[in-house]
PDB file of C-alpha atoms in Angstrom:
ATOM      1  CA  MET W  18      -0.890  30.108 -29.219  1.00  0.00           C
ATOM      2  CA  SER W  19       2.397  27.999 -29.806  1.00  0.00           C
ATOM      3  CA  THR W  20       3.007  24.325 -29.953  1.00  0.00           C
ATOM      4  CA  GLN W  21       4.643  24.447 -26.533  1.00  0.00           C
ATOM      5  CA  GLY W  22       2.001  26.563 -24.939  1.00  0.00           C
ATOM      6  CA  ILE W  23      -0.803  24.229 -26.264  1.00  0.00           C
ATOM      7  CA  ASP W  24       1.127  21.187 -24.732  1.00  0.00           C
ATOM      8  CA  LEU W  25       1.316  23.194 -21.400  1.00  0.00           C
ATOM      9  CA  ALA W  26      -2.277  23.887 -21.460  1.00  0.00           C
ATOM     10  CA  GLN W  27      -3.261  20.335 -22.198  1.00  0.00           C
ATOM     11  CA  ALA W  28      -0.735  19.107 -19.325  1.00  0.00           C
ATOM     12  CA  ARG W  29      -2.543  21.448 -16.812  1.00  0.00           C
ATOM     13  CA  ASP W  30      -5.975  20.097 -17.974  1.00  0.00           C
ATOM     14  CA  VAL W  31      -5.118  16.671 -17.319  1.00  0.00           C
ATOM     15  CA  ALA W  32      -3.635  17.746 -13.832  1.00  0.00           C
ATOM     16  CA  HIS W  33      -6.652  19.601 -12.976  1.00  0.00           C
ATOM     17  CA  ASP W  34      -9.188  16.576 -14.188  1.00  0.00           C
ATOM     18  CA  PHE W  35     -10.938  15.145 -11.072  1.00  0.00           C
ATOM     19  CA  SER W  36     -13.427  13.229 -12.855  1.00  0.00           C
ATOM     20  CA  GLY W  37     -13.442   9.665 -12.343  1.00  0.00           C
ATOM     21  CA  LEU W  38     -11.475  10.051  -9.157  1.00  0.00           C
ATOM     22  CA  SER W  39     -12.715   8.901  -5.802  1.00  0.00           C
ATOM     23  CA  LEU W  40     -11.735  10.054  -2.649  1.00  0.00           C
ATOM     24  CA  THR W  41     -10.773   6.871  -0.991  1.00  0.00           C
ATOM     25  CA  PRO W  42      -7.594   5.632   0.793  1.00  0.00           C
ATOM     26  CA  ALA W  43      -6.225   3.953  -2.294  1.00  0.00           C
ATOM     27  CA  ASN W  44      -6.695   7.053  -4.494  1.00  0.00           C
ATOM     28  CA  PHE W  45      -5.588   9.553  -1.664  1.00  0.00           C
ATOM     29  CA  HIS W  46      -1.968   9.852  -3.294  1.00  0.00           C
ATOM     30  CA  ALA W  47      -3.568  10.793  -6.714  1.00  0.00           C
ATOM     31  CA  PHE W  48      -6.006  13.484  -5.115  1.00  0.00           C
ATOM     32  CA  TYR W  49      -3.563  14.839  -2.689  1.00  0.00           C
ATOM     33  CA  THR W  50      -0.612  15.534  -5.212  1.00  0.00           C
ATOM     34  CA  LYS W  51      -3.301  17.024  -7.634  1.00  0.00           C
ATOM     35  CA  VAL W  52      -4.673  19.500  -5.050  1.00  0.00           C
ATOM     36  CA  ILE W  53      -1.218  20.568  -3.629  1.00  0.00           C
ATOM     37  CA  SER W  54       0.006  21.089  -7.307  1.00  0.00           C
ATOM     38  CA  LEU W  55      -3.032  23.289  -8.507  1.00  0.00           C
ATOM     39  CA  ARG W  56      -2.264  26.125 -10.719  1.00  0.00           C
ATOM     40  CA  PHE W  57      -4.654  28.720 -11.050  1.00  0.00           C
ATOM     41  CA  PRO W  58      -6.898  29.836 -13.022  1.00  0.00           C
ATOM     42  CA  MET W  59      -8.885  26.345 -13.633  1.00  0.00           C
ATOM     43  CA  GLN W  60     -11.360  25.504 -15.939  1.00  0.00           C
ATOM     44  CA  VAL W  61     -15.033  26.058 -14.292  1.00  0.00           C
ATOM     45  CA  ALA W  62     -15.621  22.144 -15.079  1.00  0.00           C
ATOM     46  CA  HIS W  63     -12.738  21.311 -13.203  1.00  0.00           C
ATOM     47  CA  VAL W  64     -13.444  23.618 -10.229  1.00  0.00           C
ATOM     48  CA  LEU W  65     -17.067  22.216 -10.084  1.00  0.00           C
ATOM     49  CA  GLU W  66     -15.672  18.480 -10.212  1.00  0.00           C
ATOM     50  CA  LEU W  67     -13.302  19.161  -7.463  1.00  0.00           C
ATOM     51  CA  ARG W  68     -15.976  20.894  -5.420  1.00  0.00           C
ATOM     52  CA  TYR W  69     -18.522  18.121  -5.917  1.00  0.00           C
ATOM     53  CA  LEU W  70     -15.864  15.337  -5.117  1.00  0.00           C
ATOM     54  CA  ILE W  71     -15.079  16.989  -1.746  1.00  0.00           C
ATOM     55  CA  ASN W  72     -18.459  18.248  -0.676  1.00  0.00           C
ATOM     56  CA  HIS W  73     -20.087  14.803  -1.704  1.00  0.00           C
ATOM     57  CA  THR W  74     -17.496  12.888   0.136  1.00  0.00           C
ATOM     58  CA  VAL W  75     -17.294  15.006   3.422  1.00  0.00           C
ATOM     59  CA  ASP W  76     -21.129  14.837   3.455  1.00  0.00           C
ATOM     60  CA  GLN W  77     -21.039  11.092   3.721  1.00  0.00           C
ATOM     61  CA  TYR W  78     -18.227  11.377   6.549  1.00  0.00           C
ATOM     62  CA  LYS W  79     -19.083  10.951  10.002  1.00  0.00           C
ATOM     63  CA  GLU W  80     -17.021  13.132  12.197  1.00  0.00           C
ATOM     64  CA  PRO W  81     -15.266  11.534  14.973  1.00  0.00           C
ATOM     65  CA  PRO W  82     -16.027  11.766  18.888  1.00  0.00           C
ATOM     66  CA  LEU W  83     -14.047  15.011  20.154  1.00  0.00           C
ATOM     67  CA  THR W  84     -11.211  12.963  21.753  1.00  0.00           C
ATOM     68  CA  PRO W  85      -8.445  14.996  23.302  1.00  0.00           C
ATOM     69  CA  ASP W  86      -6.199  13.723  20.179  1.00  0.00           C
ATOM     70  CA  TYR W  87      -8.961  15.069  17.904  1.00  0.00           C
ATOM     71  CA  ARG W  88      -9.301  18.343  19.759  1.00  0.00           C
ATOM     72  CA  GLN W  89      -5.773  18.759  19.636  1.00  0.00           C
ATOM     73  CA  PHE W  90      -5.539  18.225  15.731  1.00  0.00           C
ATOM     74  CA  ARG W  91      -8.511  20.897  15.367  1.00  0.00           C
ATOM     75  CA  ASP W  92      -6.691  23.422  17.501  1.00  0.00           C
ATOM     76  CA  SER W  93      -3.410  22.964  15.723  1.00  0.00           C
ATOM     77  CA  LEU W  94      -5.101  23.864  12.349  1.00  0.00           C
ATOM     78  CA  GLN W  95      -7.597  26.481  13.586  1.00  0.00           C
ATOM     79  CA  ALA W  96      -4.697  29.370  13.444  1.00  0.00           C
ATOM     80  CA  ALA W  97      -4.142  28.520   9.838  1.00  0.00           C
ATOM     81  CA  ILE W  98      -7.680  28.252   8.844  1.00  0.00           C
ATOM     82  CA  ASP W  99      -8.338  31.534  10.392  1.00  0.00           C
ATOM     83  CA  SER W 100      -5.562  33.373   8.504  1.00  0.00           C
ATOM     84  CA  PHE W 101      -7.304  32.182   5.224  1.00  0.00           C
ATOM     85  CA  ILE W 102     -11.020  32.093   5.920  1.00  0.00           C
ATOM     86  CA  ASP W 103     -13.315  34.665   7.901  1.00  0.00           C
ATOM     87  CA  SER W 104     -16.600  33.099   7.880  1.00  0.00           C
ATOM     88  CA  GLN W 105     -17.263  30.895  10.807  1.00  0.00           C
ATOM     89  CA  ARG W 106     -19.472  28.768   8.869  1.00  0.00           C
ATOM     90  CA  HIS W 107     -16.750  28.180   6.564  1.00  0.00           C
ATOM     91  CA  SER W 108     -14.128  27.632   9.088  1.00  0.00           C
ATOM     92  CA  GLU W 109     -16.217  24.622  10.410  1.00  0.00           C
ATOM     93  CA  ARG W 110     -16.622  23.219   7.172  1.00  0.00           C
ATOM     94  CA  MET W 111     -12.926  23.278   6.497  1.00  0.00           C
ATOM     95  CA  LEU W 112     -12.313  21.569   9.655  1.00  0.00           C
ATOM     96  CA  ASN W 113     -14.716  18.839   8.677  1.00  0.00           C
ATOM     97  CA  ILE W 114     -12.948  18.487   5.263  1.00  0.00           C
ATOM     98  CA  LEU W 115      -9.585  18.432   7.070  1.00  0.00           C
ATOM     99  CA  SER W 116     -10.591  15.821   9.681  1.00  0.00           C
ATOM    100  CA  MET W 117     -12.004  13.451   6.825  1.00  0.00           C
ATOM    101  CA  LEU W 118      -8.681  13.952   4.910  1.00  0.00           C
ATOM    102  CA  ARG W 119      -6.834  13.380   7.942  1.00  0.00           C
ATOM    103  CA  ASP W 120      -8.786   9.845   8.611  1.00  0.00           C
ATOM    104  CA  ILE W 121      -8.336   9.055   4.890  1.00  0.00           C
ATOM    105  CA  HIS W 122      -4.656   9.548   5.192  1.00  0.00           C
ATOM    106  CA  TYR W 123      -4.553   7.674   8.145  1.00  0.00           C
ATOM    107  CA  VAL W 124      -5.792   4.420   6.375  1.00  0.00           C
ATOM    108  CA  HIS W 125      -3.883   5.182   3.313  1.00  0.00           C
ATOM    109  CA  SER W 126      -0.610   4.942   5.432  1.00  0.00           C
ATOM    110  CA  ILE W 127      -1.388   1.633   7.035  1.00  0.00           C
ATOM    111  CA  ASP W 128      -2.595   0.074   3.836  1.00  0.00           C
ATOM    112  CA  SER W 129       0.680   1.490   2.146  1.00  0.00           C
ATOM    113  CA  ARG W 130       2.725  -0.013   5.063  1.00  0.00           C
ATOM    114  CA  ASN W 131       1.046  -3.403   5.153  1.00  0.00           C
ATOM    115  CA  ALA W 132       1.403  -3.540   1.342  1.00  0.00           C
ATOM    116  CA  GLU W 133       5.305  -2.629   1.947  1.00  0.00           C
ATOM    117  CA  ILE W 134       5.648  -5.383   4.541  1.00  0.00           C
ATOM    118  CA  ARG W 135       3.904  -7.885   2.298  1.00  0.00           C
ATOM    119  CA  LEU W 136       5.946  -7.165  -0.858  1.00  0.00           C
ATOM    120  CA  ARG W 137       9.356  -7.116   1.176  1.00  0.00           C
ATOM    121  CA  GLU W 138       8.304 -10.623   2.810  1.00  0.00           C
ATOM    122  CA  ALA W 139       7.775 -11.979  -0.798  1.00  0.00           C
ATOM    123  CA  MET W 140      10.907 -10.626  -1.956  1.00  0.00           C
ATOM    124  CA  GLU W 141      12.780 -12.222   0.998  1.00  0.00           C
ATOM    125  CA  ALA W 142      10.908 -15.528   0.425  1.00  0.00           C
ATOM    126  CA  ASN W 143      11.898 -15.263  -3.274  1.00  0.00           C
ATOM    127  CA  ARG W 144      15.401 -14.447  -2.365  1.00  0.00           C
ATOM    128  CA  MET W 145      15.616 -17.678  -0.290  1.00  0.00           C
ATOM    129  CA  GLN W 146      14.104 -19.757  -2.980  1.00  0.00           C
ATOM    130  CA  HIS W 147      16.946 -18.250  -5.377  1.00  0.00           C
ATOM    131  CA  LEU W 148      19.527 -19.285  -2.873  1.00  0.00           C
ATOM    132  CA  LYS W 149      18.041 -22.730  -2.382  1.00  0.00           C
ATOM    133  CA  SER W 150      17.906 -23.260  -6.260  1.00  0.00           C
ATOM    134  CA  ILE W 151      21.544 -22.439  -6.726  1.00  0.00           C
ATOM    135  CA  ARG W 152      22.679 -24.280  -3.656  1.00  0.00           C
ATOM    136  CA  TYR W 153      20.774 -27.440  -4.494  1.00  0.00           C
ATOM    137  CA  GLY W 154      21.533 -27.264  -8.150  1.00  0.00           C
ATOM    138  CA  LEU W 155      25.362 -27.179  -7.308  1.00  0.00           C
ATOM    139  CA  PHE W 156      24.813 -29.944  -5.026  1.00  0.00           C
ATOM    140  CA  PHE W 157      23.445 -32.007  -7.648  1.00  0.00           C
ATOM    141  CA  ILE W 158      26.199 -31.044 -10.247  1.00  0.00           C
ATOM    142  CA  LEU W 159      28.830 -32.049  -7.858  1.00  0.00           C
ATOM    143  CA  ALA W 160      27.066 -35.270  -7.029  1.00  0.00           C
ATOM    144  CA  ALA W 161      26.963 -36.212 -10.686  1.00  0.00           C
ATOM    145  CA  VAL W 162      30.516 -35.260 -11.095  1.00  0.00           C
ATOM    146  CA  SER W 163      31.648 -37.507  -8.366  1.00  0.00           C
ATOM    147  CA  PHE W 164      29.838 -40.225  -9.849  1.00  0.00           C
ATOM    148  CA  VAL W 165      31.235 -39.677 -13.360  1.00  0.00           C
ATOM    149  CA  ILE W 166      34.690 -39.849 -11.687  1.00  0.00           C
ATOM    150  CA  MET W 167      33.790 -43.062 -10.043  1.00  0.00           C
ATOM    151  CA  TRP W 168      32.415 -44.601 -12.898  1.00  0.00           C
ATOM    152  CA  LEU W 169      35.754 -43.797 -14.656  1.00  0.00           C
ATOM    153  CA  THR W 170      37.737 -45.230 -11.824  1.00  0.00           C
ATOM    154  CA  LEU W 171      35.843 -48.492 -11.573  1.00  0.00           C
ATOM    155  CA  GLY W 172      36.575 -51.002 -14.025  1.00  0.00           C
ATOM    156  CA  GLU W 173      32.972 -52.297 -14.136  1.00  0.00           C
ATOM    157  CA  PRO W 174      30.573 -50.016 -12.428  1.00  0.00           C
ATOM    158  CA  SER W 175      27.039 -51.175 -11.606  1.00  0.00           C
ATOM    159  CA  ILE W 176      24.144 -50.003 -13.796  1.00  0.00           C
ATOM    160  CA  ILE W 177      23.247 -47.783 -10.642  1.00  0.00           C
ATOM    161  CA  ILE W 178      26.458 -45.897 -10.701  1.00  0.00           C
ATOM    162  CA  LYS W 179      25.993 -45.354 -14.562  1.00  0.00           C
ATOM    163  CA  LEU W 180      22.492 -44.061 -14.016  1.00  0.00           C
ATOM    164  CA  LEU W 181      22.844 -41.512 -10.936  1.00  0.00           C
ATOM    165  CA  PRO W 182      24.796 -38.905 -12.863  1.00  0.00           C
ATOM    166  CA  ALA W 183      21.993 -38.641 -15.319  1.00  0.00           C
ATOM    167  CA  GLY W 184      19.527 -38.422 -12.585  1.00  0.00           C
ATOM    168  CA  TYR W 185      21.419 -35.954 -10.597  1.00  0.00           C
ATOM    169  CA  SER W 186      22.126 -33.884 -13.995  1.00  0.00           C
ATOM    170  CA  TYR W 187      18.230 -33.972 -14.410  1.00  0.00           C
ATOM    171  CA  PHE W 188      17.711 -32.454 -10.819  1.00  0.00           C
ATOM    172  CA  ALA W 189      20.352 -29.881 -11.167  1.00  0.00           C
ATOM    173  CA  LEU W 190      18.748 -28.671 -14.312  1.00  0.00           C
ATOM    174  CA  ARG W 191      15.349 -28.571 -12.612  1.00  0.00           C
ATOM    175  CA  PHE W 192      16.623 -26.159 -10.012  1.00  0.00           C
ATOM    176  CA  PHE W 193      18.759 -23.933 -12.179  1.00  0.00           C
ATOM    177  CA  HIS W 194      15.606 -23.901 -14.586  1.00  0.00           C
ATOM    178  CA  LYS W 195      13.944 -21.944 -11.816  1.00  0.00           C
ATOM    179  CA  LEU W 196      16.277 -18.970 -11.726  1.00  0.00           C
ATOM    180  CA  PRO W 197      14.941 -16.978 -14.495  1.00  0.00           C
ATOM    181  CA  GLU W 198      11.644 -17.281 -13.199  1.00  0.00           C
ATOM    182  CA  LEU W 199      12.712 -16.219  -9.591  1.00  0.00           C
ATOM    183  CA  ASP W 200      14.789 -13.214 -11.163  1.00  0.00           C
ATOM    184  CA  ARG W 201      11.597 -12.140 -13.150  1.00  0.00           C
ATOM    185  CA  ASN W 202       9.516 -12.384  -9.895  1.00  0.00           C
ATOM    186  CA  HIS W 203      12.338 -10.183  -8.035  1.00  0.00           C
ATOM    187  CA  GLU W 204      12.070  -7.748 -10.771  1.00  0.00           C
ATOM    188  CA  LYS W 205       8.245  -7.752 -10.829  1.00  0.00           C
ATOM    189  CA  LEU W 206       8.137  -7.366  -6.648  1.00  0.00           C
ATOM    190  CA  THR W 207      10.868  -4.610  -6.771  1.00  0.00           C
ATOM    191  CA  LEU W 208       8.751  -2.565  -9.291  1.00  0.00           C
ATOM    192  CA  GLU W 209       5.644  -3.023  -7.234  1.00  0.00           C
ATOM    193  CA  LEU W 210       7.451  -1.979  -3.930  1.00  0.00           C
ATOM    194  CA  ASN W 211       8.868   1.065  -5.576  1.00  0.00           C
ATOM    195  CA  GLU W 212       5.197   2.060  -6.789  1.00  0.00           C
ATOM    196  CA  VAL W 213       3.740   1.656  -3.326  1.00  0.00           C
ATOM    197  CA  LEU W 214       6.698   3.895  -1.812  1.00  0.00           C
ATOM    198  CA  ARG W 215       6.403   6.460  -4.730  1.00  0.00           C
ATOM    199  CA  ARG W 216       2.477   6.743  -3.902  1.00  0.00           C
ATOM    200  CA  ARG W 217       2.792   6.932  -0.180  1.00  0.00           C
ATOM    201  CA  VAL W 218       1.861  10.425   1.068  1.00  0.00           C
ATOM    202  CA  ARG W 219       4.113  10.662   4.141  1.00  0.00           C
ATOM    203  CA  SER W 220       3.169  13.753   5.570  1.00  0.00           C
ATOM    204  CA  ILE W 221       0.448  16.433   4.754  1.00  0.00           C
ATOM    205  CA  ASN W 222       1.256  20.225   4.035  1.00  0.00           C
ATOM    206  CA  TRP W 223      -1.674  21.247   5.952  1.00  0.00           C
ATOM    207  CA  LYS W 224      -1.078  24.938   5.301  1.00  0.00           C
ATOM    208  CA  THR W 225      -0.787  24.605   1.374  1.00  0.00           C
ATOM    209  CA  LEU W 226      -3.586  22.269   1.419  1.00  0.00           C
ATOM    210  CA  ILE W 227      -6.014  24.730   3.117  1.00  0.00           C
ATOM    211  CA  HIS W 228      -4.711  27.612   0.832  1.00  0.00           C
ATOM    212  CA  LYS W 229      -5.577  25.642  -1.797  1.00  0.00           C
ATOM    213  CA  LEU W 230      -9.275  24.110  -0.834  1.00  0.00           C
ATOM    214  CA  ALA W 231      -9.995  27.537   0.465  1.00  0.00           C
ATOM    215  CA  LEU W 232      -9.452  28.929  -2.941  1.00  0.00           C
ATOM    216  CA  VAL W 233     -11.308  26.229  -4.934  1.00  0.00           C
ATOM    217  CA  LEU W 234     -14.301  25.875  -2.268  1.00  0.00           C
ATOM    218  CA  GLY W 235     -14.780  29.842  -2.589  1.00  0.00           C
ATOM    219  CA  PHE W 236     -13.860  30.144   0.926  1.00  0.00           C
ATOM    220  CA  LYS W 237     -11.366  32.809   0.479  1.00  0.00           C
ATOM    221  CA  ARG W 238     -10.537  35.538  -2.375  1.00  0.00           C
ATOM    222  CA  VAL W 239      -7.242  36.620  -2.760  1.00  0.00           C
ATOM    223  CA  PRO W 240      -6.720  39.737  -4.798  1.00  0.00           C
ATOM    224  CA  GLY W 241      -5.241  39.351  -8.250  1.00  0.00           C
ATOM    225  CA  VAL W 242      -5.599  35.536  -8.138  1.00  0.00           C
ATOM    226  CA  GLU W 243      -8.394  34.388 -10.793  1.00  0.00           C
ATOM    227  CA  VAL W 244      -9.317  30.839  -9.401  1.00  0.00           C
ATOM    228  CA  PHE W 245     -11.300  29.792 -12.631  1.00  0.00           C
ATOM    229  CA  HIS W 246     -12.105  31.226 -15.907  1.00  0.00           C
ATOM    230  CA  ILE W 247     -14.319  30.341 -18.793  1.00  0.00           C
ATOM    231  CA  GLU W 248     -12.515  29.506 -21.771  1.00  0.00           C
ATOM    232  CA  ASN W 249     -13.319  30.923 -25.105  1.00  0.00           C
ATOM    233  CA  GLU W 250     -11.568  30.823 -28.634  1.00  0.00           C
ATOM    234  CA  PHE W 251     -10.005  34.360 -28.174  1.00  0.00           C
ATOM    235  CA  GLU W 252      -8.517  34.008 -24.905  1.00  0.00           C
ATOM    236  CA  ASN W 253      -4.881  33.454 -24.618  1.00  0.00           C
ATOM    237  CA  ARG W 254      -4.280  31.097 -21.803  1.00  0.00           C
ATOM    238  CA  GLU W 255      -0.256  31.818 -21.801  1.00  0.00           C
ATOM    239  CA  THR W 256      -1.253  35.122 -20.027  1.00  0.00           C
ATOM    240  CA  SER W 257      -3.291  33.843 -17.366  1.00  0.00           C
ATOM    241  CA  VAL W 258      -2.313  34.760 -13.756  1.00  0.00           C
ATOM    242  CA  TYR W 259      -0.826  31.723 -11.622  1.00  0.00           C
ATOM    243  CA  HIS W 260      -0.459  31.343  -8.149  1.00  0.00           C
TER     244      HIS W 260
END
């Protein structure tokens, strides 16, 4: 196998690795992007990891009451599920899994929006503090210059007039000294906000998600698509069938 082929195989293994990943609102972005981006065939170990993660989580999930909203959600996905899955038992299992993912995504969305609001408020407070430091710094500089001019125009200025320029300069320096730290905080908050927005799953592609999960969970077999394979030293992974 070429070096490029080895690199692609290693990258695919990392993308398929679900070990250490918990199915929670905080990790929903990682889980969803991994599942949506699955390329087949996968290693058996990765298939088993993903199956365990999904089944273990859904077994602990308490299905919500059959409210009109939840009934509408189930009905809206039933046609897509029926197009992939024939077994009624598997169909119900898939509906439970999708309901669980819907609830996790809902909490994920709320947490993401709350984090965005918190960061934007912090950025606004940082911006106001930045403007305040500049404004006060300029004020004390102008005050210091004014008293220096007064000092020069007066023949014998009092000791207070002599000391005030130094005091005002000190305060101006303190306010301007805050600016680099405020700039660093702005950059840090901007990076955190960009990361929150990057990791936000705005909507779910239910049809693709059903298709990927049905194959991984063994609810559906597609002719010509090998979901998993057992790797051996004679296998050329560059010739694998992708879907």
